[in-house]
CSV table of C-alpha atoms and ligand atoms in Angstrom, one decimal:
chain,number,residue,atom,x,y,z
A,27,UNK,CA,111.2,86.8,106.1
A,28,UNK,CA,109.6,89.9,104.6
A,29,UNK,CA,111.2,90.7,101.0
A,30,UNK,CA,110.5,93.9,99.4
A,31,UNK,CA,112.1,95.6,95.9
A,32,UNK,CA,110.4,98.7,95.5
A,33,UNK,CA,111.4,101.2,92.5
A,34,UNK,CA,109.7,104.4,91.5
A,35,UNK,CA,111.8,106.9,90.2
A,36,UNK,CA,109.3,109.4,88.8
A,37,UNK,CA,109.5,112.5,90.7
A,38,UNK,CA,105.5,113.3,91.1
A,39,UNK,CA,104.9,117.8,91.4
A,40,UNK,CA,101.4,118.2,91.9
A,41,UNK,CA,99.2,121.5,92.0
A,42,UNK,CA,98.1,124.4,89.9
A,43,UNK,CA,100.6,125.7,87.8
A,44,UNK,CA,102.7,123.1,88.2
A,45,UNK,CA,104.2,122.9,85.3
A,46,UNK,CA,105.5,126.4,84.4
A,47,UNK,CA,106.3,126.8,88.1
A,48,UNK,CA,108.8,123.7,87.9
A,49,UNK,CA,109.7,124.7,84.3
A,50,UNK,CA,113.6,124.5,85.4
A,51,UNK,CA,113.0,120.5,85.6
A,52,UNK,CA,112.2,120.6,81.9
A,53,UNK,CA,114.9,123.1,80.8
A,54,UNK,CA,117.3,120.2,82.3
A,55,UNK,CA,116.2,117.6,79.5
A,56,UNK,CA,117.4,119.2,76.4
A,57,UNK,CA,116.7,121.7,73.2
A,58,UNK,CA,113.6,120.0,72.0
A,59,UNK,CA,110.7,118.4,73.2
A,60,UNK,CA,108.7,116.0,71.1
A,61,UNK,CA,105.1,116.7,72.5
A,62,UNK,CA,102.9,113.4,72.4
A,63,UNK,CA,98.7,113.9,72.5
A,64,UNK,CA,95.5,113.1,71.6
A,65,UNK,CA,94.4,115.2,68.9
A,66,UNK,CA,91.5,117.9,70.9
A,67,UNK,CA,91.8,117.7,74.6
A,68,UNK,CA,95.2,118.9,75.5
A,69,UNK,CA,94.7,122.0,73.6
A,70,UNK,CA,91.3,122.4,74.6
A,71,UNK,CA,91.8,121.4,78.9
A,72,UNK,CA,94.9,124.2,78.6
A,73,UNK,CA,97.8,121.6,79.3
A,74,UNK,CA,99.4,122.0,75.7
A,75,UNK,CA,99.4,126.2,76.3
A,76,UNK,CA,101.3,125.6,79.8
A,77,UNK,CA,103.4,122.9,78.4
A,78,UNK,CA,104.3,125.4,75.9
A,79,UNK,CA,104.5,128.5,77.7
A,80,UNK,CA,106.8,126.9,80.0
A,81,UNK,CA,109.4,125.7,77.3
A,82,UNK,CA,109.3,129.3,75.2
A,83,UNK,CA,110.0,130.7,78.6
A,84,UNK,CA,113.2,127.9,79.0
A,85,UNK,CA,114.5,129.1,75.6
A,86,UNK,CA,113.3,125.5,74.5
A,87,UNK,CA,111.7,124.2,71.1
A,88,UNK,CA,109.3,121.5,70.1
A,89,UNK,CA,107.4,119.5,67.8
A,90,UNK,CA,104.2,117.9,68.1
A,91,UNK,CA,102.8,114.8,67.5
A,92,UNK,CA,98.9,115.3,67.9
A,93,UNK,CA,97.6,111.8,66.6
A,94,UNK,CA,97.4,109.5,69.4
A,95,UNK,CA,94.3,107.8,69.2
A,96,UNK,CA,92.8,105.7,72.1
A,97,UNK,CA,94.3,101.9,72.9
A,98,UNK,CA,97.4,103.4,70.9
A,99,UNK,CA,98.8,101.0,67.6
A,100,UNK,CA,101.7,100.2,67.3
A,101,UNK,CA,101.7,101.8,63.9
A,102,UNK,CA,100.9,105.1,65.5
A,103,UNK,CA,104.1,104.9,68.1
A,104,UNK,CA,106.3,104.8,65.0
A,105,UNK,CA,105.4,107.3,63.1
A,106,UNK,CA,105.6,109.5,67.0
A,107,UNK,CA,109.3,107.6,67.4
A,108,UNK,CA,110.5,108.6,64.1
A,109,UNK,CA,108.8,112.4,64.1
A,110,UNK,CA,110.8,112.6,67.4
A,111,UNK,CA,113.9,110.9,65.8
A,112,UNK,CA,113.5,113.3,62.1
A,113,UNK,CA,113.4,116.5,64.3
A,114,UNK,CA,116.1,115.7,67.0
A,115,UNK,CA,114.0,115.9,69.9
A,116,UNK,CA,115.6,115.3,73.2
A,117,UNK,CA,113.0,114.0,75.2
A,118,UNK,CA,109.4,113.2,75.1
A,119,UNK,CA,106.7,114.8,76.8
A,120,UNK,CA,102.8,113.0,77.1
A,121,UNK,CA,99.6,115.2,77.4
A,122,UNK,CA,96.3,113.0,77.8
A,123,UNK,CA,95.3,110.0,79.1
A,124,UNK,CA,97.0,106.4,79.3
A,125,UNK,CA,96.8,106.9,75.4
A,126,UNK,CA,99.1,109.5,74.6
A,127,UNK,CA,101.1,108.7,77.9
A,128,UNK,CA,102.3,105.3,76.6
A,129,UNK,CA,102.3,106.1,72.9
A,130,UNK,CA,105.3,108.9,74.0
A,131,UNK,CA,106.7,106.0,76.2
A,132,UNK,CA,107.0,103.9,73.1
A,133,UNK,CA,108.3,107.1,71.1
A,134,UNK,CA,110.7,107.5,73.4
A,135,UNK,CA,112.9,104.1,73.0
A,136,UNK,CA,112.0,104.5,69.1
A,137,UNK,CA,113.5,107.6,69.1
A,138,UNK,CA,117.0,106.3,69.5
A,139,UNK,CA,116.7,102.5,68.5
A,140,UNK,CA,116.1,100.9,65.5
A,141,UNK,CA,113.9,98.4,66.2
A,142,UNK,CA,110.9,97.2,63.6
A,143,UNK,CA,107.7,96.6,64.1
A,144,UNK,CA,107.9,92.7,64.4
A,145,UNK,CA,110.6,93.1,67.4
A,146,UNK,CA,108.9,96.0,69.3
A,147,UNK,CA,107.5,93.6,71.7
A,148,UNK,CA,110.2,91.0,72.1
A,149,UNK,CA,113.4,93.2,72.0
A,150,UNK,CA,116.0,94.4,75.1
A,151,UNK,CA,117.1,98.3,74.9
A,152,UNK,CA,119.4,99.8,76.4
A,153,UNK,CA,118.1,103.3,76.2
A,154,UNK,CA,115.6,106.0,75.8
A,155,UNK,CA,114.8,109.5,75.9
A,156,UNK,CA,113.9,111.4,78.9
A,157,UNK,CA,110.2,111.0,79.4
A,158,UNK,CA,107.9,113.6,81.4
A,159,UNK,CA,104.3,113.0,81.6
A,160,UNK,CA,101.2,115.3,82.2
A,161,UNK,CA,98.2,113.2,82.8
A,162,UNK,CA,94.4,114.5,82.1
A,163,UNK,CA,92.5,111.4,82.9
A,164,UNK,CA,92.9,110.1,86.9
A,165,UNK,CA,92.7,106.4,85.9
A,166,UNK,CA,95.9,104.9,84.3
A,167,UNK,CA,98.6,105.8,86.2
A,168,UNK,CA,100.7,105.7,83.2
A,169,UNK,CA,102.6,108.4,84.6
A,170,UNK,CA,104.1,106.4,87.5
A,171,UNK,CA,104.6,103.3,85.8
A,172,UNK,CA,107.3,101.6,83.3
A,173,UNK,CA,104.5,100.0,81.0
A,174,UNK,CA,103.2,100.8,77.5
A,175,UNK,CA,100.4,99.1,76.6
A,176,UNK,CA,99.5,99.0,73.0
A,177,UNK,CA,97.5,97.9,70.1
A,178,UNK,CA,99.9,95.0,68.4
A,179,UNK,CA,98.7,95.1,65.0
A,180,UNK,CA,101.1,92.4,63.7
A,181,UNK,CA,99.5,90.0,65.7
A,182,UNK,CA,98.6,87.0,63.2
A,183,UNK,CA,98.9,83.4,65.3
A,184,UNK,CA,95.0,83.9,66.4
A,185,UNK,CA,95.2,84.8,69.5
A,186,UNK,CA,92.2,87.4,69.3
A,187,UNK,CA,89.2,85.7,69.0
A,188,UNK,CA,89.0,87.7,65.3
A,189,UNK,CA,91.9,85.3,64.1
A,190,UNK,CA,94.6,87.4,62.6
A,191,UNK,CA,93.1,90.6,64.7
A,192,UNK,CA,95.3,93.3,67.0
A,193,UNK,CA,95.5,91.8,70.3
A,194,UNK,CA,96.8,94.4,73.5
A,195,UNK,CA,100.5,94.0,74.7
A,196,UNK,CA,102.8,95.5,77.4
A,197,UNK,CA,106.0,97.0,76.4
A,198,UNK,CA,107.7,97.2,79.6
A,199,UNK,CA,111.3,98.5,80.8
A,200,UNK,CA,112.2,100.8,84.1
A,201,UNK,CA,113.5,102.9,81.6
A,202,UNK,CA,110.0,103.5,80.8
A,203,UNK,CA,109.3,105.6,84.2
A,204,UNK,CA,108.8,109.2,83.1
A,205,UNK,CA,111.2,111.2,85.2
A,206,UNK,CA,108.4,113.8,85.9
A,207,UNK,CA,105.0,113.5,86.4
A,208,UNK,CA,103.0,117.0,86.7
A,209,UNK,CA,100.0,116.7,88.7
A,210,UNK,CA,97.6,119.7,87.7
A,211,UNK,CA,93.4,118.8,88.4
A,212,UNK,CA,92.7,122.0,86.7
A,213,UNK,CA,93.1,120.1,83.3
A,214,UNK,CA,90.4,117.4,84.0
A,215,UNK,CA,88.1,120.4,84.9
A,216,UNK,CA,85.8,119.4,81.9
A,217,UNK,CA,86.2,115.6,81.6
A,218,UNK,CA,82.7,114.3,81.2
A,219,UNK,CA,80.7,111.7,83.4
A,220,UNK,CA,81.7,108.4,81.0
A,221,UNK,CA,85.3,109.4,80.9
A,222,UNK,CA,85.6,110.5,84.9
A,223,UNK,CA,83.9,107.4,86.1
A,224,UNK,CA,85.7,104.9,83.9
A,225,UNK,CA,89.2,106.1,84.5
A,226,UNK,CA,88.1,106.3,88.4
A,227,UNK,CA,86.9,102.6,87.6
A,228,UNK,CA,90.8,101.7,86.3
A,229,UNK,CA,92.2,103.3,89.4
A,230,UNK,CA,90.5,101.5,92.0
A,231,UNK,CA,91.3,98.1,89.8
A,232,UNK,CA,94.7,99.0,89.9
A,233,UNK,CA,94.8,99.5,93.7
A,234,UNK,CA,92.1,96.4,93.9
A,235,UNK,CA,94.2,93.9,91.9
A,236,UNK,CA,97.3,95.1,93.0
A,237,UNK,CA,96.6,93.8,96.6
A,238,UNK,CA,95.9,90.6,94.1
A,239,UNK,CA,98.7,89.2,92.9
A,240,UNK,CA,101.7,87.5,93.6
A,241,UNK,CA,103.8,90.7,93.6
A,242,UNK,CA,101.7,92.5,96.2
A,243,UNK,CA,104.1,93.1,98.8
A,244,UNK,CA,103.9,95.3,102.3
A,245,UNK,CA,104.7,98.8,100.1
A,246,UNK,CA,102.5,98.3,97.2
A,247,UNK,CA,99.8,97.8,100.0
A,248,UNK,CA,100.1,100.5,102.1
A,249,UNK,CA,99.9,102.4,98.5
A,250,UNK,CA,96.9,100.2,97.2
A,251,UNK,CA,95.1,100.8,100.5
A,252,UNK,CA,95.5,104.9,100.6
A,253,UNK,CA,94.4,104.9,96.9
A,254,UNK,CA,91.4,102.9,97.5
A,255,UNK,CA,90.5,104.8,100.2
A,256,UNK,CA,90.8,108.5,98.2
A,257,UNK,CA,88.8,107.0,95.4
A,258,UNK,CA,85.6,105.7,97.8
A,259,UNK,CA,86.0,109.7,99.7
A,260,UNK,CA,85.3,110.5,95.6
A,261,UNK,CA,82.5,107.8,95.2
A,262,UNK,CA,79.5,110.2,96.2
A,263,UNK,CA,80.7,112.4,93.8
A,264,UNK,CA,80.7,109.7,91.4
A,265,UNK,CA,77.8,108.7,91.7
A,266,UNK,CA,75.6,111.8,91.3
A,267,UNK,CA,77.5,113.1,88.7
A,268,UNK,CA,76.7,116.9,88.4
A,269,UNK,CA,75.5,117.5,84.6
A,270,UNK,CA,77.5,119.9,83.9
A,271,UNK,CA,81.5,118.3,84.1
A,272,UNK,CA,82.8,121.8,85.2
A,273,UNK,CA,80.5,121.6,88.8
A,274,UNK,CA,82.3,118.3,90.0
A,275,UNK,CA,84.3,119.7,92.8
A,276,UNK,CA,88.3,120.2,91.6
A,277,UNK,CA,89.4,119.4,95.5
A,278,UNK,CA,87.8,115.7,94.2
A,279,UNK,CA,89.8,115.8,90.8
A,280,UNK,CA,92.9,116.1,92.8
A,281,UNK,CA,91.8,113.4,95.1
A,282,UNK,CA,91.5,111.3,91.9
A,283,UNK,CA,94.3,112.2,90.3
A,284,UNK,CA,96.4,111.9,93.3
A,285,UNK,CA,95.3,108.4,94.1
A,286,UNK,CA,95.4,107.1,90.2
A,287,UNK,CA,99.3,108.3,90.5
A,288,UNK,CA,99.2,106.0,93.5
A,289,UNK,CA,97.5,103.0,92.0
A,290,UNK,CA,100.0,103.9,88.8
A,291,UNK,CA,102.8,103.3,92.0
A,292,UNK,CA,101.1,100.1,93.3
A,293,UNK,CA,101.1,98.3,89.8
A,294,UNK,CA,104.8,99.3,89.2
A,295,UNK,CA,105.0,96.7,91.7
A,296,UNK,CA,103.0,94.0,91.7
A,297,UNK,CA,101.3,93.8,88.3
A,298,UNK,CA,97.5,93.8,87.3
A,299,UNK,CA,95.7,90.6,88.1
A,300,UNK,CA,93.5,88.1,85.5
A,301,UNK,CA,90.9,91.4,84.7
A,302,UNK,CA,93.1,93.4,83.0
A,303,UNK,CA,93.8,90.6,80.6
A,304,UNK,CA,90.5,89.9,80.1
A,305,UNK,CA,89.1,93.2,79.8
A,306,UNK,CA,91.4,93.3,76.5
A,307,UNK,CA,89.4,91.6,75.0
A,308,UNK,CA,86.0,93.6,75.6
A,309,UNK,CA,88.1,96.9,74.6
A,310,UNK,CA,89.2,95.3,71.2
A,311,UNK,CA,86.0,93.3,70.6
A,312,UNK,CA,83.6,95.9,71.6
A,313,UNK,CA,85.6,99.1,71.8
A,314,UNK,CA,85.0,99.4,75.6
A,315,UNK,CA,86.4,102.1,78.0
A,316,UNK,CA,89.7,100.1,79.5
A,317,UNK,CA,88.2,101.1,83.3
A,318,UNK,CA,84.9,99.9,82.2
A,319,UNK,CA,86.3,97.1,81.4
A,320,UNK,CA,87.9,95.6,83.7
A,321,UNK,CA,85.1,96.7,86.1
A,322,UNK,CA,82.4,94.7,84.2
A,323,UNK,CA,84.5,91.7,85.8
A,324,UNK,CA,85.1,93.0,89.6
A,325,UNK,CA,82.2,91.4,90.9
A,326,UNK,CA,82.5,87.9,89.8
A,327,UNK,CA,86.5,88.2,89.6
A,328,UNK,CA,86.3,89.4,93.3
A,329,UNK,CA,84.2,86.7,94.9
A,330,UNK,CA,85.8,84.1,93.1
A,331,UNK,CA,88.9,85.1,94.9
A,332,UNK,CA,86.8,85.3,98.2
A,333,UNK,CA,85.2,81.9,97.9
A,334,UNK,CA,88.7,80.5,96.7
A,335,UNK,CA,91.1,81.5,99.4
A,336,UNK,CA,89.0,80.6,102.1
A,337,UNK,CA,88.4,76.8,100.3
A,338,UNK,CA,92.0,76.8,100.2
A,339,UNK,CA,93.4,77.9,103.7
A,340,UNK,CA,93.0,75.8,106.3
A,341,UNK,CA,90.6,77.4,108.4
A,342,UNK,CA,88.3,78.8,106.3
A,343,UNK,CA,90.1,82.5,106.9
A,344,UNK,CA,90.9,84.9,104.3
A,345,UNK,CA,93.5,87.7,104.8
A,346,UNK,CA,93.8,89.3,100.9
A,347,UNK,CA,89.8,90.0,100.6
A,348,UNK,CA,89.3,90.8,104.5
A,349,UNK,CA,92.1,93.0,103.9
A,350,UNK,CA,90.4,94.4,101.0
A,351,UNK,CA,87.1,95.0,102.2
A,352,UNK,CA,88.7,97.0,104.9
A,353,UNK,CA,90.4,99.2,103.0
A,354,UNK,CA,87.1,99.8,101.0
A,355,UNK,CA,85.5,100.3,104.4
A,356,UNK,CA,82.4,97.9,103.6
A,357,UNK,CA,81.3,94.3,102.9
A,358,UNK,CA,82.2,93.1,99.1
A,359,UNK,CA,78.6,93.1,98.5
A,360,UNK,CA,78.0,96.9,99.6
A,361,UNK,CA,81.0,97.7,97.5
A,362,UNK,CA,79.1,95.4,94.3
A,363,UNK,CA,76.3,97.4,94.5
A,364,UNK,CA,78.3,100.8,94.1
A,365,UNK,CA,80.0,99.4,91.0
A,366,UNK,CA,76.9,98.2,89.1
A,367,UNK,CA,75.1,101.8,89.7
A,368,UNK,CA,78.6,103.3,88.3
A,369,UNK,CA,78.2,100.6,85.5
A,370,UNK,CA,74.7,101.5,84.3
A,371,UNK,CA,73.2,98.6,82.0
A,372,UNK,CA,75.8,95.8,80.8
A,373,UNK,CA,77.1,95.8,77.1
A,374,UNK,CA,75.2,92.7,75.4
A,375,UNK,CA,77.3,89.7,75.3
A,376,UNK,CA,77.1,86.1,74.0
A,377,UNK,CA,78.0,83.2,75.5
A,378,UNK,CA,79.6,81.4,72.6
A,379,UNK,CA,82.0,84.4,72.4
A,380,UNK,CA,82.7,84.7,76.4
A,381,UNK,CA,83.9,81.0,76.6
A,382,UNK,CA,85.7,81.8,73.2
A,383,UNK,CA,87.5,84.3,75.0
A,384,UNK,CA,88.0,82.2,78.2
A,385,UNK,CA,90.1,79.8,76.0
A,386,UNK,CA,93.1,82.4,75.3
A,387,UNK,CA,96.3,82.9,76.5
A,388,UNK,CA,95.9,85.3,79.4
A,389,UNK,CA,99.0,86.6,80.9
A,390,UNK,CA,98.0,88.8,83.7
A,391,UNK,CA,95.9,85.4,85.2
A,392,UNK,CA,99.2,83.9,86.2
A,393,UNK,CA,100.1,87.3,87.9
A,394,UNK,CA,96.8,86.2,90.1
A,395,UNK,CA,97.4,85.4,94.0
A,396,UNK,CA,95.7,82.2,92.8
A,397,UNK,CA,96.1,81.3,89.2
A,398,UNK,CA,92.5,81.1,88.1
A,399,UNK,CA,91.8,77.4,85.3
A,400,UNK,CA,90.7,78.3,82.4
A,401,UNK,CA,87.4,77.2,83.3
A,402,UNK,CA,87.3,79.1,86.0
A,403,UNK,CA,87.9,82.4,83.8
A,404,UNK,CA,85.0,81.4,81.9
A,405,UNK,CA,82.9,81.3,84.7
A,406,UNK,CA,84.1,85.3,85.7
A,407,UNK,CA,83.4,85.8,82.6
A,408,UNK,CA,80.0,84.6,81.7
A,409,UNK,CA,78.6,85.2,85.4
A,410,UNK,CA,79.4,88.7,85.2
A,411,UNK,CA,77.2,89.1,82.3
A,412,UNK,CA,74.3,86.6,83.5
A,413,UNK,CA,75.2,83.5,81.9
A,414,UNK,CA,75.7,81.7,85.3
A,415,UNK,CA,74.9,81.5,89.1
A,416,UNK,CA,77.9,82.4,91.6
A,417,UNK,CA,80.2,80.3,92.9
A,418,UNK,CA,83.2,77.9,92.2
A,419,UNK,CA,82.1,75.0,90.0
A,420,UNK,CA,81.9,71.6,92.3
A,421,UNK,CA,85.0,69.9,90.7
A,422,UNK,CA,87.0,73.2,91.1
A,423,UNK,CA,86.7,74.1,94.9
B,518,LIG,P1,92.6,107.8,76.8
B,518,LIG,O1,92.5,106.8,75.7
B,518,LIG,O2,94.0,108.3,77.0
B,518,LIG,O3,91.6,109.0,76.5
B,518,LIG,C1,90.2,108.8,76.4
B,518,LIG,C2,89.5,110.0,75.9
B,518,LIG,O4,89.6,111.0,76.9
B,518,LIG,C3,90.1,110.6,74.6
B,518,LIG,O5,89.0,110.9,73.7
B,518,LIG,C4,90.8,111.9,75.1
B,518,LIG,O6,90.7,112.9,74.1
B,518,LIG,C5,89.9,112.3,76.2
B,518,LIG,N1,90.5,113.1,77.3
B,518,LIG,C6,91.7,113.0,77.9
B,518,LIG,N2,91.9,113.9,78.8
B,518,LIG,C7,90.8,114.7,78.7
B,518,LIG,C8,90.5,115.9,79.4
B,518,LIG,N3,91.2,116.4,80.4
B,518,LIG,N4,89.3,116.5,79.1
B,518,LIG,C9,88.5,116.0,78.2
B,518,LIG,N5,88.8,114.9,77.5
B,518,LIG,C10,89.9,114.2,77.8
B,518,LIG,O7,92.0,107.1,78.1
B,518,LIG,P2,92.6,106.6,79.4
B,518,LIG,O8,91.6,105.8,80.0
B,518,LIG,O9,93.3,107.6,80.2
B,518,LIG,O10,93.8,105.6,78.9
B,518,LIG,C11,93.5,104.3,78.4
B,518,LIG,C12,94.7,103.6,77.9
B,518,LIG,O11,95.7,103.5,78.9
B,518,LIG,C13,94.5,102.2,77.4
B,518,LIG,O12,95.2,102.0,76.2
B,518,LIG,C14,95.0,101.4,78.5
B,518,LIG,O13,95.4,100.1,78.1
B,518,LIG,C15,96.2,102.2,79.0
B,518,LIG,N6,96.7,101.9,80.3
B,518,LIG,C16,98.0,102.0,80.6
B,518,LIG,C17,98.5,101.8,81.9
B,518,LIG,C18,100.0,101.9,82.1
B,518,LIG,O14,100.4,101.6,83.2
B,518,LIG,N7,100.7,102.3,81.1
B,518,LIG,C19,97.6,101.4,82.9
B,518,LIG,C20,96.3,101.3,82.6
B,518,LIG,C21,95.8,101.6,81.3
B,518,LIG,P3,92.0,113.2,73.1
B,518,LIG,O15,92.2,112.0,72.3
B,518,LIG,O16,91.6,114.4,72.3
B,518,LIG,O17,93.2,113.5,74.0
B,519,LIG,ZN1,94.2,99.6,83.9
């Protein structure tokens, strides 16, 4: 019997102006807005004028809290929780990327909890403030899903390789859905190659993986399928990168933006798969782009699932990768080759710290279709930087 148990309650406005168009929406949430970003680009893509254009016009106030920095600490969405708590802001609204967008998730349940740093990650609440979200990057999907991933500083029982170090964590609650998402492109208008192509790289990993897991289900599909299938109409584009950001066509921002809100939806669902968890651990070791990342791994991750499923079904078939390569409209390998060339040259690794890493707890492997060993995560991850030949390990098939 099928079984489905779909929730997304963000209500998604996309196009030009959207914002001060649908400024009524905001008026609805309250005096004063707590106003979550990174410290140059909202102000300098025009999303912070419209956001506050469209609250002066509603009569409404705000503060801001301009210091979200990339893979967002914990430290950082306490000082936004209690600026928003200090000033009596009644909801929270996130200009940026995936960074400010779950740093003013976070801000929003510290707003009206008391909670300390040691029980962010382990506590139940109750409640939060109203959360809207206006995303400038198309890769995260923050804005259509109920996680906040952030930099645990705490962290001290050595699960980072750097014993001691910040390791990544989700924060996760439905009351973490922002109840707006406003979809302009205009704002991405002047994102530059590294920052277009990486996020586009997280997207199509959240569609990817979310076919991937043990969560997919016949909705989060039909989602993961239509996103993966905007992002390769964008992968031309991608690929020859005009040199100057402003050239690369807006009707192709809004295709990107449009389908990273629909990856966003397909991971409310179903998860990430065992990349995500490993990519962590390039982003905190090396400082790597989150969509670079996890797409350092899609090659080796992706035909370990092929070679795996079809040693495990009885005849030979299998349905999640087949599926998969016809939503990308080509052959894994084809699709391979269009990864690496967005890739460029590899970051230098070494083994010794790639099977280090392969030893850790990883939580999104078990979120997997098929629960990858641990041996078998080393393998992803030393054969996708050259250490070893493809293919499952004798023993393992
Ligand atoms: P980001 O860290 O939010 O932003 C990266 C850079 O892009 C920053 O320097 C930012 O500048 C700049 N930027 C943002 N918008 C711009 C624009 N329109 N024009 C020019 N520059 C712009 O990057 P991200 O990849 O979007 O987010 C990554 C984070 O999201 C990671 O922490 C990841 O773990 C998390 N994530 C969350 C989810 C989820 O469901 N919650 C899913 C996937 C990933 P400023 O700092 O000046 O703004
Ligand atoms: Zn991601």
């Amino acid at each position: 019997m099928m079984q489905l148990n779909y929730l997304m309650p963000t209500r998604i406005i996309m196009g030009e102006q959207c914002i001060f168009e649908n400024r009524s929406l905001l008026a609805q949430l309250g005096n004063k807005a707590l106003i979550a970003s990174g410290k140059h680009s909202a102000k300098a893509n025009g999303a912070y004028d419209d956001v506050v254009k469209a609250l002066k016009a509603n009569g409404q106030d705000c503060v801001v809290y301009d210091k979200v920095m990339a893979n967002p600490t914990d430290i950082c969405v306490f000082e936004a929780g209690i600026m928003a708590r200090s000033s009596g802001c009644d909801f929270v609204l996130a200009i940026g990327g995936g960074s400010p967008m779950d740093a003013a998730k976070a801000a929003a349940v510290l707003a009206i909890n008391d909670i300390s740093k040691e029980e962010l990650f382990g506590i139940t609440f109750t409640s939060a403030l109203p959360l809207v979200a206006v995303p400038t990057t198309a890769g995260t999907g923050s804005e259509t899903t109920q996680y906040s991933v952030l930099v645990d500083t705490t962290e001290a029982d050595g699960v980072s390789p750097k014993s001691g170090g910040p390791v990544k964590r989700s924060f996760t609650s439905p009351l973490l859905f922002p109840c707006y998402a406003f979809l302009d492109a205009r704002y991405m208008l002047r994102l530059n190659r590294t920052i277009t192509v990486n996020t586009a790289l997280d997207a199509l990993s959240h569609a990817i993986e979310g076919m991937l897991t043990l969560k997919t289900n016949y909705l989060s599909n039909v989602l993961a399928r239509e996103s993966i299938n905007m992002i390769m109409e964008c992968m031309d584009t991608l690929l020859n990168f005009p040199g100057d950001p402003s050239m690369f066509p807006l009707e192709k921002r809004e295709k990107l933006l449009l389908a990273s809100a629909v990856a966003g939806m397909v991971i409310a669902q179903t998860g990430t798969a065992a990349p995500h968890s490993m990519g962590y651990l390039f982003t905190l070791n090396w400082g790597a782009d989150h969509g670079r990342a996890n797409a350092q791994l899609m090659k080796s991750f992706l035909s370990w699932c092929r070679e795996k499923e079809q040693a495990l079904s009885n005849d030979g078939s299998g349905p999640r990768i087949s599926g998969l390569c016809k939503a990308l409209g080509m052959e894994l390998e084809t699709f391979f080759d269009l990864v690496e060339k967005l890739l460029g040259e590899r970051e230098k690794a070494s083994e010794a710290e790639l099977s280090a890493w392969s030893k850790l707890p990883m939580k999104n492997a078990a979120a997997t279709f098929i629960q990858p060993s641990q041996e078998e995560i080393a393998r992803i991850y030393l054969e996708s930087f050259g250490f070893c030949e493809s293919g499952i390990p004798d023993s393992l098939g």
